[in-house]
mmCIF file of C-alpha atoms in Angstrom:
data_model
loop_
_atom_site.group_PDB
_atom_site.id
_atom_site.type_symbol
_atom_site.label_atom_id
_atom_site.label_comp_id
_atom_site.label_asym_id
_atom_site.label_seq_id
_atom_site.Cartn_x
_atom_site.Cartn_y
_atom_site.Cartn_z
ATOM 1 C CA UNK A 209 -3.158 7.560 -1.071
ATOM 2 C CA UNK A 210 -5.593 9.745 1.055
ATOM 3 C CA UNK A 211 -6.846 8.884 5.057
ATOM 4 C CA UNK A 212 -10.527 9.834 5.714
ATOM 5 C CA UNK A 213 -12.353 9.305 9.337
ATOM 6 C CA UNK A 214 -12.946 5.747 8.900
ATOM 7 C CA UNK A 215 -9.607 4.936 10.223
ATOM 8 C CA UNK A 216 -8.752 3.047 6.956
ATOM 9 C CA UNK A 217 -6.609 3.419 4.070
ATOM 10 C CA UNK A 218 -8.085 4.122 0.512
ATOM 11 C CA UNK A 219 -6.023 3.699 -2.360
ATOM 12 C CA UNK A 220 -4.957 5.346 -5.591
ATOM 13 C CA UNK A 221 -3.472 3.899 -8.683
ATOM 14 C CA UNK A 222 -1.583 5.098 -11.845
ATOM 15 C CA UNK A 223 -2.588 4.474 -15.464
ATOM 16 C CA UNK A 224 1.144 4.286 -16.699
ATOM 17 C CA UNK A 225 -0.254 4.321 -20.379
ATOM 18 C CA UNK A 226 -1.783 7.948 -20.159
ATOM 19 C CA UNK A 227 -0.710 9.438 -16.848
ATOM 20 C CA UNK A 228 -4.059 9.494 -15.236
ATOM 21 C CA UNK A 229 -4.478 9.130 -11.545
ATOM 22 C CA UNK A 230 -7.280 7.419 -10.108
ATOM 23 C CA UNK A 231 -7.933 8.077 -6.405
ATOM 24 C CA UNK A 232 -10.841 6.906 -3.994
ATOM 25 C CA UNK A 233 -12.504 9.639 -2.343
ATOM 26 C CA UNK A 234 -15.878 9.458 0.154
ATOM 27 C CA UNK A 235 -18.543 7.525 -2.066
ATOM 28 C CA UNK A 236 -16.704 8.587 -5.182
ATOM 29 C CA UNK A 237 -13.671 8.004 -7.173
ATOM 30 C CA UNK A 238 -11.847 10.559 -9.052
ATOM 31 C CA UNK A 239 -10.074 10.314 -12.534
ATOM 32 C CA UNK A 240 -7.197 13.104 -12.537
ATOM 33 C CA UNK A 241 -5.294 14.207 -15.475
ATOM 34 C CA UNK A 242 -2.291 15.995 -14.428
ATOM 35 C CA UNK A 243 -1.273 17.129 -18.053
ATOM 36 C CA UNK A 244 -4.602 19.085 -18.397
ATOM 37 C CA UNK A 245 -5.185 19.916 -14.603
ATOM 38 C CA UNK A 246 -8.588 18.308 -14.642
ATOM 39 C CA UNK A 247 -10.549 15.668 -13.207
ATOM 40 C CA UNK A 248 -13.830 14.188 -12.922
ATOM 41 C CA UNK A 249 -15.851 12.255 -10.080
ATOM 42 C CA UNK A 250 -17.605 9.408 -10.661
ATOM 43 C CA UNK A 251 -20.434 8.598 -7.873
ATOM 44 C CA UNK A 252 -20.214 5.190 -6.211
ATOM 45 C CA UNK A 253 -23.051 3.292 -4.483
ATOM 46 C CA UNK A 254 -20.687 2.032 -1.505
ATOM 47 C CA UNK A 255 -17.442 3.120 -0.045
ATOM 48 C CA UNK A 256 -14.697 1.125 -1.709
ATOM 49 C CA UNK A 257 -11.471 1.041 -0.593
ATOM 50 C CA UNK A 258 -9.043 -0.475 -3.274
ATOM 51 C CA UNK A 259 -8.902 0.466 -7.071
ATOM 52 C CA UNK A 260 -7.406 -0.783 -10.137
ATOM 53 C CA UNK A 261 -7.254 0.334 -13.872
ATOM 54 C CA UNK A 262 -7.217 -1.620 -17.138
ATOM 55 C CA UNK A 263 -4.886 0.160 -19.194
ATOM 56 C CA UNK A 264 -5.758 -1.096 -22.354
ATOM 57 C CA UNK A 265 -9.603 -0.120 -22.038
ATOM 58 C CA UNK A 266 -9.427 2.591 -19.081
ATOM 59 C CA UNK A 267 -12.046 0.310 -17.315
ATOM 60 C CA UNK A 268 -12.046 0.836 -13.807
ATOM 61 C CA UNK A 269 -12.561 -1.821 -10.859
ATOM 62 C CA UNK A 270 -13.184 -1.342 -7.432
ATOM 63 C CA UNK A 271 -13.388 -3.598 -4.017
ATOM 64 C CA UNK A 272 -13.918 -2.822 -0.419
ATOM 65 C CA UNK A 273 -15.222 -4.351 2.619
ATOM 66 C CA UNK A 274 -18.550 -2.838 2.385
ATOM 67 C CA UNK A 275 -19.825 -4.238 -0.663
ATOM 68 C CA UNK A 276 -19.774 -7.866 -1.519
ATOM 69 C CA UNK A 277 -20.071 -6.841 -5.429
ATOM 70 C CA UNK A 278 -17.154 -5.222 -7.353
ATOM 71 C CA UNK A 279 -17.354 -1.903 -8.856
ATOM 72 C CA UNK A 280 -16.915 -1.694 -12.647
ATOM 73 C CA UNK A 281 -16.762 1.574 -14.531
ATOM 74 C CA UNK A 282 -17.033 1.236 -18.164
ATOM 75 C CA UNK A 283 -14.531 3.935 -19.506
ATOM 76 C CA UNK A 284 -16.143 3.916 -23.310
ATOM 77 C CA UNK A 285 -19.694 3.970 -21.998
ATOM 78 C CA UNK A 286 -19.068 6.268 -18.985
ATOM 79 C CA UNK A 287 -21.253 3.976 -16.746
ATOM 80 C CA UNK A 288 -20.714 2.410 -13.625
ATOM 81 C CA UNK A 289 -22.216 -0.979 -12.537
ATOM 82 C CA UNK A 290 -21.836 -3.662 -10.213
ATOM 83 C CA UNK A 291 -20.331 -7.172 -10.766
ATOM 84 C CA UNK A 292 -21.611 -10.079 -8.594
ATOM 85 C CA UNK A 293 -18.620 -11.341 -6.795
ATOM 86 C CA UNK A 294 -18.987 -12.360 -2.972
ATOM 87 C CA UNK A 295 -21.519 -12.702 -0.228
ATOM 88 C CA UNK A 296 -20.070 -11.118 2.921
ATOM 89 C CA UNK A 297 -20.023 -7.277 3.716
ATOM 90 C CA UNK A 298 -19.161 -5.386 6.669
ATOM 91 C CA UNK A 299 -19.429 -1.578 7.498
ATOM 92 C CA UNK A 300 -16.458 0.660 7.762
ATOM 93 C CA UNK A 301 -15.646 1.366 11.391
ATOM 94 C CA UNK A 302 -12.543 2.131 13.499
ATOM 95 C CA UNK A 303 -10.362 -0.355 13.880
ATOM 96 C CA UNK A 304 -7.488 -0.709 16.298
ATOM 97 C CA UNK A 305 -4.722 1.547 16.066
ATOM 98 C CA UNK A 306 -3.037 2.515 12.940
ATOM 99 C CA UNK A 307 -5.099 2.308 9.281
ATOM 100 C CA UNK A 308 -5.714 -1.179 8.384
ATOM 101 C CA UNK A 309 -4.879 -2.104 4.683
ATOM 102 C CA UNK A 310 -8.001 -3.038 2.620
ATOM 103 C CA UNK A 311 -8.803 -6.809 3.351
ATOM 104 C CA UNK A 312 -10.278 -6.908 -0.242
ATOM 105 C CA UNK A 313 -7.138 -6.009 -2.820
ATOM 106 C CA UNK A 314 -7.281 -5.541 -6.583
ATOM 107 C CA UNK A 315 -4.507 -5.527 -8.773
ATOM 108 C CA UNK A 316 -4.291 -4.905 -12.757
ATOM 109 C CA UNK A 317 -2.161 -7.197 -14.640
ATOM 110 C CA UNK A 318 -1.546 -5.100 -17.565
ATOM 111 C CA UNK A 319 0.346 -7.457 -19.562
ATOM 112 C CA UNK A 320 -2.376 -10.171 -19.221
ATOM 113 C CA UNK A 321 -5.146 -7.641 -19.738
ATOM 114 C CA UNK A 322 -6.627 -9.173 -16.510
ATOM 115 C CA UNK A 323 -7.836 -7.782 -13.004
ATOM 116 C CA UNK A 324 -6.768 -10.053 -9.899
ATOM 117 C CA UNK A 325 -8.783 -9.444 -6.946
ATOM 118 C CA UNK A 326 -7.906 -11.080 -3.592
ATOM 119 C CA UNK A 327 -10.624 -11.289 -0.785
ATOM 120 C CA UNK A 328 -9.042 -11.704 3.066
ATOM 121 C CA UNK A 329 -12.466 -12.863 4.569
ATOM 122 C CA UNK A 330 -12.701 -16.102 2.678
ATOM 123 C CA UNK A 331 -9.048 -16.449 1.625
ATOM 124 C CA UNK A 332 -9.584 -16.493 -2.205
ATOM 125 C CA UNK A 333 -8.067 -15.130 -5.505
ATOM 126 C CA UNK A 334 -10.429 -14.322 -8.715
ATOM 127 C CA UNK A 335 -9.453 -13.176 -12.031
ATOM 128 C CA UNK A 336 -11.539 -11.119 -13.939
ATOM 129 C CA UNK A 337 -11.326 -10.238 -17.447
ATOM 130 C CA UNK A 338 -9.957 -6.254 -18.188
ATOM 131 C CA UNK A 339 -12.260 -5.502 -20.756
ATOM 132 C CA UNK A 340 -15.546 -7.299 -19.951
ATOM 133 C CA UNK A 341 -15.397 -7.634 -16.152
ATOM 134 C CA UNK A 342 -16.178 -11.182 -16.559
ATOM 135 C CA UNK A 343 -14.842 -13.666 -13.999
ATOM 136 C CA UNK A 344 -12.329 -16.050 -15.363
ATOM 137 C CA UNK A 345 -11.249 -18.111 -12.343
ATOM 138 C CA UNK A 346 -11.563 -18.361 -8.858
ATOM 139 C CA UNK A 347 -9.795 -20.494 -6.251
ATOM 140 C CA UNK A 348 -8.761 -20.883 -2.160
ATOM 141 C CA UNK A 349 -5.268 -19.765 -1.096
ATOM 142 C CA UNK A 350 -3.111 -20.788 2.193
ATOM 143 C CA UNK A 351 -3.292 -17.920 3.915
ATOM 144 C CA UNK A 352 -5.436 -17.570 7.414
ATOM 145 C CA UNK A 353 -8.436 -15.523 6.660
ATOM 146 C CA UNK A 354 -9.564 -12.395 8.496
ATOM 147 C CA UNK A 355 -7.041 -9.988 10.228
ATOM 148 C CA UNK A 356 -5.263 -7.621 8.111
ATOM 149 C CA UNK A 357 -3.905 -8.235 4.775
ATOM 150 C CA UNK A 358 -0.707 -6.406 3.209
ATOM 151 C CA UNK A 359 0.012 -5.982 -0.614
ATOM 152 C CA UNK A 360 3.816 -6.462 -0.688
ATOM 153 C CA UNK A 361 3.958 -6.407 -4.475
ATOM 154 C CA UNK A 362 2.700 -8.058 -8.087
ATOM 155 C CA UNK A 363 5.481 -9.610 -10.803
ATOM 156 C CA UNK A 364 3.705 -9.455 -14.039
ATOM 157 C CA UNK A 365 6.425 -11.431 -15.668
ATOM 158 C CA UNK A 366 5.843 -14.152 -13.442
ATOM 159 C CA UNK A 367 2.512 -13.671 -12.519
ATOM 160 C CA UNK A 368 2.776 -14.147 -8.872
ATOM 161 C CA UNK A 369 1.260 -12.007 -6.197
ATOM 162 C CA UNK A 370 2.974 -11.397 -2.803
ATOM 163 C CA UNK A 371 1.064 -10.790 0.567
ATOM 164 C CA UNK A 372 1.602 -10.726 3.970
ATOM 165 C CA UNK A 373 -0.992 -11.180 6.595
ATOM 166 C CA UNK A 374 -1.403 -10.173 10.223
ATOM 167 C CA UNK A 375 -3.834 -11.390 12.968
ATOM 168 C CA UNK A 376 -6.706 -8.765 14.243
ATOM 169 C CA UNK A 377 -4.181 -8.370 16.982
ATOM 170 C CA UNK A 378 -1.426 -7.395 14.921
ATOM 171 C CA UNK A 379 0.782 -10.503 14.947
ATOM 172 C CA UNK A 380 2.482 -10.908 11.397
ATOM 173 C CA UNK A 381 1.859 -14.782 10.983
ATOM 174 C CA UNK A 382 2.728 -15.468 6.934
ATOM 175 C CA UNK A 383 3.905 -14.396 3.776
ATOM 176 C CA UNK A 384 2.441 -15.732 0.591
ATOM 177 C CA UNK A 385 3.763 -16.047 -3.027
ATOM 178 C CA UNK A 386 0.368 -16.510 -5.057
ATOM 179 C CA UNK A 387 1.215 -17.861 -8.512
ATOM 180 C CA UNK A 388 -1.937 -16.901 -10.504
ATOM 181 C CA UNK A 389 -0.694 -18.767 -13.699
ATOM 182 C CA UNK A 390 0.240 -22.390 -11.897
ATOM 183 C CA UNK A 391 -1.750 -22.156 -8.690
ATOM 184 C CA UNK A 392 1.494 -23.535 -6.936
ATOM 185 C CA UNK A 393 1.604 -21.021 -4.063
ATOM 186 C CA UNK A 394 4.250 -20.946 -1.536
ATOM 187 C CA UNK A 395 3.090 -19.996 2.076
ATOM 188 C CA UNK A 396 5.744 -19.043 4.548
ATOM 189 C CA UNK A 397 4.936 -19.012 8.253
ATOM 190 C CA UNK A 398 6.450 -15.838 10.240
ATOM 191 C CA UNK A 399 7.080 -15.604 13.990
ATOM 192 C CA UNK A 400 4.283 -13.377 15.097
ATOM 193 C CA UNK A 401 5.872 -10.064 15.728
ATOM 194 C CA UNK A 402 3.488 -7.117 15.990
ATOM 195 C CA UNK A 403 2.605 -4.455 14.160
ATOM 196 C CA UNK A 404 4.253 -5.053 10.474
ATOM 197 C CA UNK A 405 4.420 -2.253 8.013
ATOM 198 C CA UNK A 406 6.332 -1.092 5.103
ATOM 199 C CA UNK A 407 5.938 -4.316 3.199
ATOM 200 C CA UNK A 408 7.887 -4.468 -0.177
ATOM 201 C CA UNK A 409 8.806 -6.792 -2.713
ATOM 202 C CA UNK A 410 11.975 -7.082 -4.707
ATOM 203 C CA UNK A 411 11.473 -8.716 -8.075
ATOM 204 C CA UNK A 412 15.388 -9.614 -8.716
ATOM 205 C CA UNK A 413 15.962 -11.470 -5.698
ATOM 206 C CA UNK A 414 12.241 -12.624 -5.139
ATOM 207 C CA UNK A 415 12.128 -12.072 -1.926
ATOM 208 C CA UNK A 416 9.598 -9.552 0.526
ATOM 209 C CA UNK A 417 10.764 -7.647 3.332
ATOM 210 C CA UNK A 418 8.672 -6.911 6.314
ATOM 211 C CA UNK A 419 9.355 -4.191 8.651
ATOM 212 C CA UNK A 420 7.707 -3.578 12.281
ATOM 213 C CA UNK A 421 6.822 -0.926 14.523
ATOM 214 C CA UNK A 422 7.049 -2.881 17.511
ATOM 215 C CA UNK A 423 10.643 -4.713 16.801
ATOM 216 C CA UNK A 424 14.068 -4.007 15.841
ATOM 217 C CA UNK A 425 14.015 -6.264 13.087
ATOM 218 C CA UNK A 426 13.317 -6.315 9.308
ATOM 219 C CA UNK A 427 12.185 -10.043 8.115
ATOM 220 C CA UNK A 428 13.354 -11.169 4.631
ATOM 221 C CA UNK A 429 11.115 -13.771 3.360
ATOM 222 C CA UNK A 430 12.491 -15.973 0.313
ATOM 223 C CA UNK A 431 10.257 -18.323 -1.566
ATOM 224 C CA UNK A 432 12.731 -21.033 -3.212
ATOM 225 C CA UNK A 433 12.411 -24.519 -1.881
ATOM 226 C CA UNK A 434 9.450 -24.062 0.202
ATOM 227 C CA UNK A 435 10.299 -20.841 1.472
ATOM 228 C CA UNK A 436 12.761 -19.003 4.269
ATOM 229 C CA UNK A 437 12.959 -16.112 7.004
ATOM 230 C CA UNK A 438 15.905 -14.349 7.841
ATOM 231 C CA UNK A 439 16.219 -11.258 10.020
ATOM 232 C CA UNK A 440 18.352 -7.878 9.917
ATOM 233 C CA UNK A 441 18.861 -6.151 12.837
ATOM 234 C CA UNK A 442 18.023 -2.148 12.681
ATOM 235 C CA UNK A 443 18.606 0.375 15.565
ATOM 236 C CA UNK A 444 15.200 0.944 16.681
ATOM 237 C CA UNK A 445 11.671 0.759 17.067
ATOM 238 C CA UNK A 446 9.019 3.127 15.279
ATOM 239 C CA UNK A 447 9.861 1.496 11.492
ATOM 240 C CA UNK A 448 7.077 2.723 8.941
ATOM 241 C CA UNK A 449 7.529 3.225 5.304
ATOM 242 C CA UNK A 450 9.714 1.182 3.100
ATOM 243 C CA UNK A 451 11.184 1.445 -0.484
ATOM 244 C CA UNK A 452 13.873 -0.375 -2.658
ATOM 245 C CA UNK A 453 16.816 0.575 -4.693
ATOM 246 C CA UNK A 454 16.492 -2.992 -6.304
ATOM 247 C CA UNK A 455 19.492 -2.310 -9.166
ATOM 248 C CA UNK A 456 21.962 -1.559 -5.747
ATOM 249 C CA UNK A 457 20.171 -4.038 -3.477
ATOM 250 C CA UNK A 458 19.172 -1.204 -1.047
ATOM 251 C CA UNK A 459 16.286 -0.688 1.294
ATOM 252 C CA UNK A 460 15.349 2.630 2.425
ATOM 253 C CA UNK A 461 13.146 2.231 5.702
ATOM 254 C CA UNK A 462 11.498 5.394 7.612
ATOM 255 C CA UNK A 463 11.847 5.188 11.286
ATOM 256 C CA UNK A 464 9.705 7.620 13.034
ATOM 257 C CA UNK A 465 11.061 6.918 16.506
ATOM 258 C CA UNK A 466 13.888 9.555 16.034
ATOM 259 C CA UNK A 467 12.880 10.893 12.686
ATOM 260 C CA UNK A 468 15.160 9.004 10.567
ATOM 261 C CA UNK A 469 15.816 6.942 7.528
ATOM 262 C CA UNK A 470 17.457 3.638 7.964
ATOM 263 C CA UNK A 471 19.721 2.189 5.130
ATOM 264 C CA UNK A 472 20.062 -1.734 4.427
ATOM 265 C CA UNK A 473 21.801 -3.671 2.131
ATOM 266 C CA UNK A 474 19.209 -6.327 1.941
ATOM 267 C CA UNK A 475 21.584 -8.895 -0.190
ATOM 268 C CA UNK A 476 24.444 -8.741 2.324
ATOM 269 C CA UNK A 477 21.654 -8.710 5.445
ATOM 270 C CA UNK A 478 23.469 -5.676 6.736
ATOM 271 C CA UNK A 479 22.093 -2.552 8.383
ATOM 272 C CA UNK A 480 24.209 0.353 6.720
ATOM 273 C CA UNK A 481 23.712 3.864 8.376
ATOM 274 C CA UNK A 482 21.188 5.901 9.696
ATOM 275 C CA UNK A 483 20.125 9.393 8.223
ATOM 276 C CA UNK A 484 18.940 11.456 11.208
ATOM 277 C CA UNK A 485 16.943 14.571 11.797
ATOM 278 C CA UNK A 486 14.670 14.220 8.811
ATOM 279 C CA UNK A 487 11.363 14.984 10.637
ATOM 280 C CA UNK A 488 9.820 11.877 9.928
ATOM 281 C CA UNK A 489 6.549 11.130 12.072
ATOM 282 C CA UNK A 490 4.134 8.109 12.244
ATOM 283 C CA UNK A 491 2.642 6.943 10.169
ATOM 284 C CA UNK A 492 3.729 7.671 6.469
ATOM 285 C CA UNK A 493 3.156 4.236 4.750
ATOM 286 C CA UNK A 494 4.512 5.692 1.517
ATOM 287 C CA UNK A 495 7.967 6.636 0.396
ATOM 288 C CA UNK A 496 9.487 6.239 -2.816
ATOM 289 C CA UNK A 497 12.716 5.814 -4.597
ATOM 290 C CA UNK A 498 13.362 7.615 -7.910
ATOM 291 C CA UNK A 499 16.210 5.837 -10.009
ATOM 292 C CA UNK A 500 16.904 8.711 -12.119
ATOM 293 C CA UNK A 501 17.511 11.305 -9.596
ATOM 294 C CA UNK A 502 18.660 8.603 -7.075
ATOM 295 C CA UNK A 503 16.592 10.360 -4.426
ATOM 296 C CA UNK A 504 13.763 9.376 -1.905
ATOM 297 C CA UNK A 505 10.695 11.268 -1.618
ATOM 298 C CA UNK A 506 8.304 11.245 1.136
ATOM 299 C CA UNK A 507 5.284 13.438 2.816
ATOM 300 C CA UNK A 508 6.559 15.764 5.791
ATOM 301 C CA UNK A 509 4.186 14.184 7.924
ATOM 302 C CA UNK A 510 1.234 12.781 6.631
ATOM 303 C CA UNK A 511 -0.054 10.757 9.764
ATOM 304 C CA UNK A 512 -3.139 8.452 10.464
ATOM 305 C CA UNK A 513 -2.640 8.812 13.995
ATOM 306 C CA UNK A 514 -1.682 12.457 14.288
ATOM 307 C CA UNK A 515 -3.036 14.352 11.594
ATOM 308 C CA UNK A 516 -1.115 15.992 8.591
ATOM 309 C CA UNK A 517 1.410 18.420 9.619
ATOM 310 C CA UNK A 518 3.266 20.797 6.794
ATOM 311 C CA UNK A 519 2.247 20.754 3.456
ATOM 312 C CA UNK A 520 5.574 19.410 1.459
ATOM 313 C CA UNK A 521 7.265 16.692 0.083
ATOM 314 C CA UNK A 522 10.831 15.990 1.066
ATOM 315 C CA UNK A 523 13.505 14.852 -1.590
ATOM 316 C CA UNK A 524 16.273 13.215 0.503
ATOM 317 C CA UNK A 525 19.551 12.321 -1.435
ATOM 318 C CA UNK A 526 20.882 9.213 0.684
ATOM 319 C CA UNK A 527 24.300 9.328 -0.503
ATOM 320 C CA UNK A 528 24.901 12.871 0.216
ATOM 321 C CA UNK A 529 22.491 12.769 2.977
ATOM 322 C CA UNK A 530 20.928 16.155 1.898
ATOM 323 C CA UNK A 531 17.206 17.106 1.897
ATOM 324 C CA UNK A 532 15.311 19.723 0.015
ATOM 325 C CA UNK A 533 11.470 20.236 0.301
ATOM 326 C CA UNK A 534 9.156 20.799 -2.301
ATOM 327 C CA UNK A 535 5.968 23.144 -1.098
ATOM 328 C CA UNK A 536 2.990 21.813 -2.367
ATOM 329 C CA UNK A 537 0.153 23.912 -0.681
ATOM 330 C CA UNK A 538 -1.189 25.538 2.705
ATOM 331 C CA UNK A 539 0.716 24.963 5.831
ATOM 332 C CA UNK A 540 -0.811 25.618 9.665
ATOM 333 C CA UNK A 541 0.212 29.611 10.460
ATOM 334 C CA UNK A 542 -1.558 29.842 13.728
ATOM 335 C CA UNK A 543 -3.497 27.744 16.254
ATOM 336 C CA UNK A 544 -6.236 29.488 18.157
ATOM 337 C CA UNK A 545 -7.794 27.597 21.048
ATOM 338 C CA UNK A 546 -11.547 27.569 21.618
ATOM 339 C CA UNK A 547 -11.997 26.143 25.323
ATOM 340 C CA UNK A 548 -15.753 26.227 25.069
ATOM 341 C CA UNK A 549 -16.040 24.072 21.811
ATOM 342 C CA UNK A 550 -12.870 21.607 22.846
ATOM 343 C CA UNK A 551 -11.727 23.029 19.453
ATOM 344 C CA UNK A 552 -8.828 24.829 17.701
ATOM 345 C CA UNK A 553 -9.172 27.150 14.638
ATOM 346 C CA UNK A 554 -6.345 26.881 12.162
#
């Protein structure tokens, strides 16, 4: 994902069938082909925040708070058009504290050939045909509207979407399992701890994990028998990006309070250890676990609050507690203050 001056977080997505990356920019989106080292830019009518691609056709769908319409890029015709969708629109402005996730979300269900769109302003879920863009279904869901809506994950096998909601005051109040196929949703109430981050979904255990910037707790939300909430105590505040090794029941949580990764056994509901001195700073929002290498990958310091420090990705072996850096571009060499302009040259 890429950060922009609006203080919101725009999204990227990957077409696994081709390896192409689809990235939202300023009033554009980009199709990036790592195999050929090439890219193309498609101009947009508004600033969109969420993006999904139908892998069967290459069609691209976009949503955002600035547009009540859904953006649709016909890959075969190379044409961008709008799909009538909603009524409400809202200008992108600076919102409080860390970047809010897009309140309108869009997810591609590759197996079904459908696009699932969620509107947090009206608490509705909509299903579109990935080939034509035609609306298939639309309905209300039982999550509280407005505030902040986090995407924890989607299960293509069960066709269930997992969402977590916060109030505008940053209190985490609900987690939802939205069943696209049957409509039998499960909404679980949460105690309202502040500043939830690092929401991840475990498809093996059918659980959602919620970490907090302002609490020494990771909540475990289960969705069987009407839903349940359990807690795992972690050492400190400042919890942030999270990822899972589902095969071994391990959750890795980036905590910037002391620049560390916390290792948690989610099945045993047990904190295992801290891996310290990793130079993690707020607010990363992104960390990945690679099964093949058994390593974690995270940016050295892409931060919404503090700017971007260092041009590298860190690879961490959590078993050996060893790190290595993958350098990816320029880094600051020197800072020259210009007091009369209240600025620095980098």
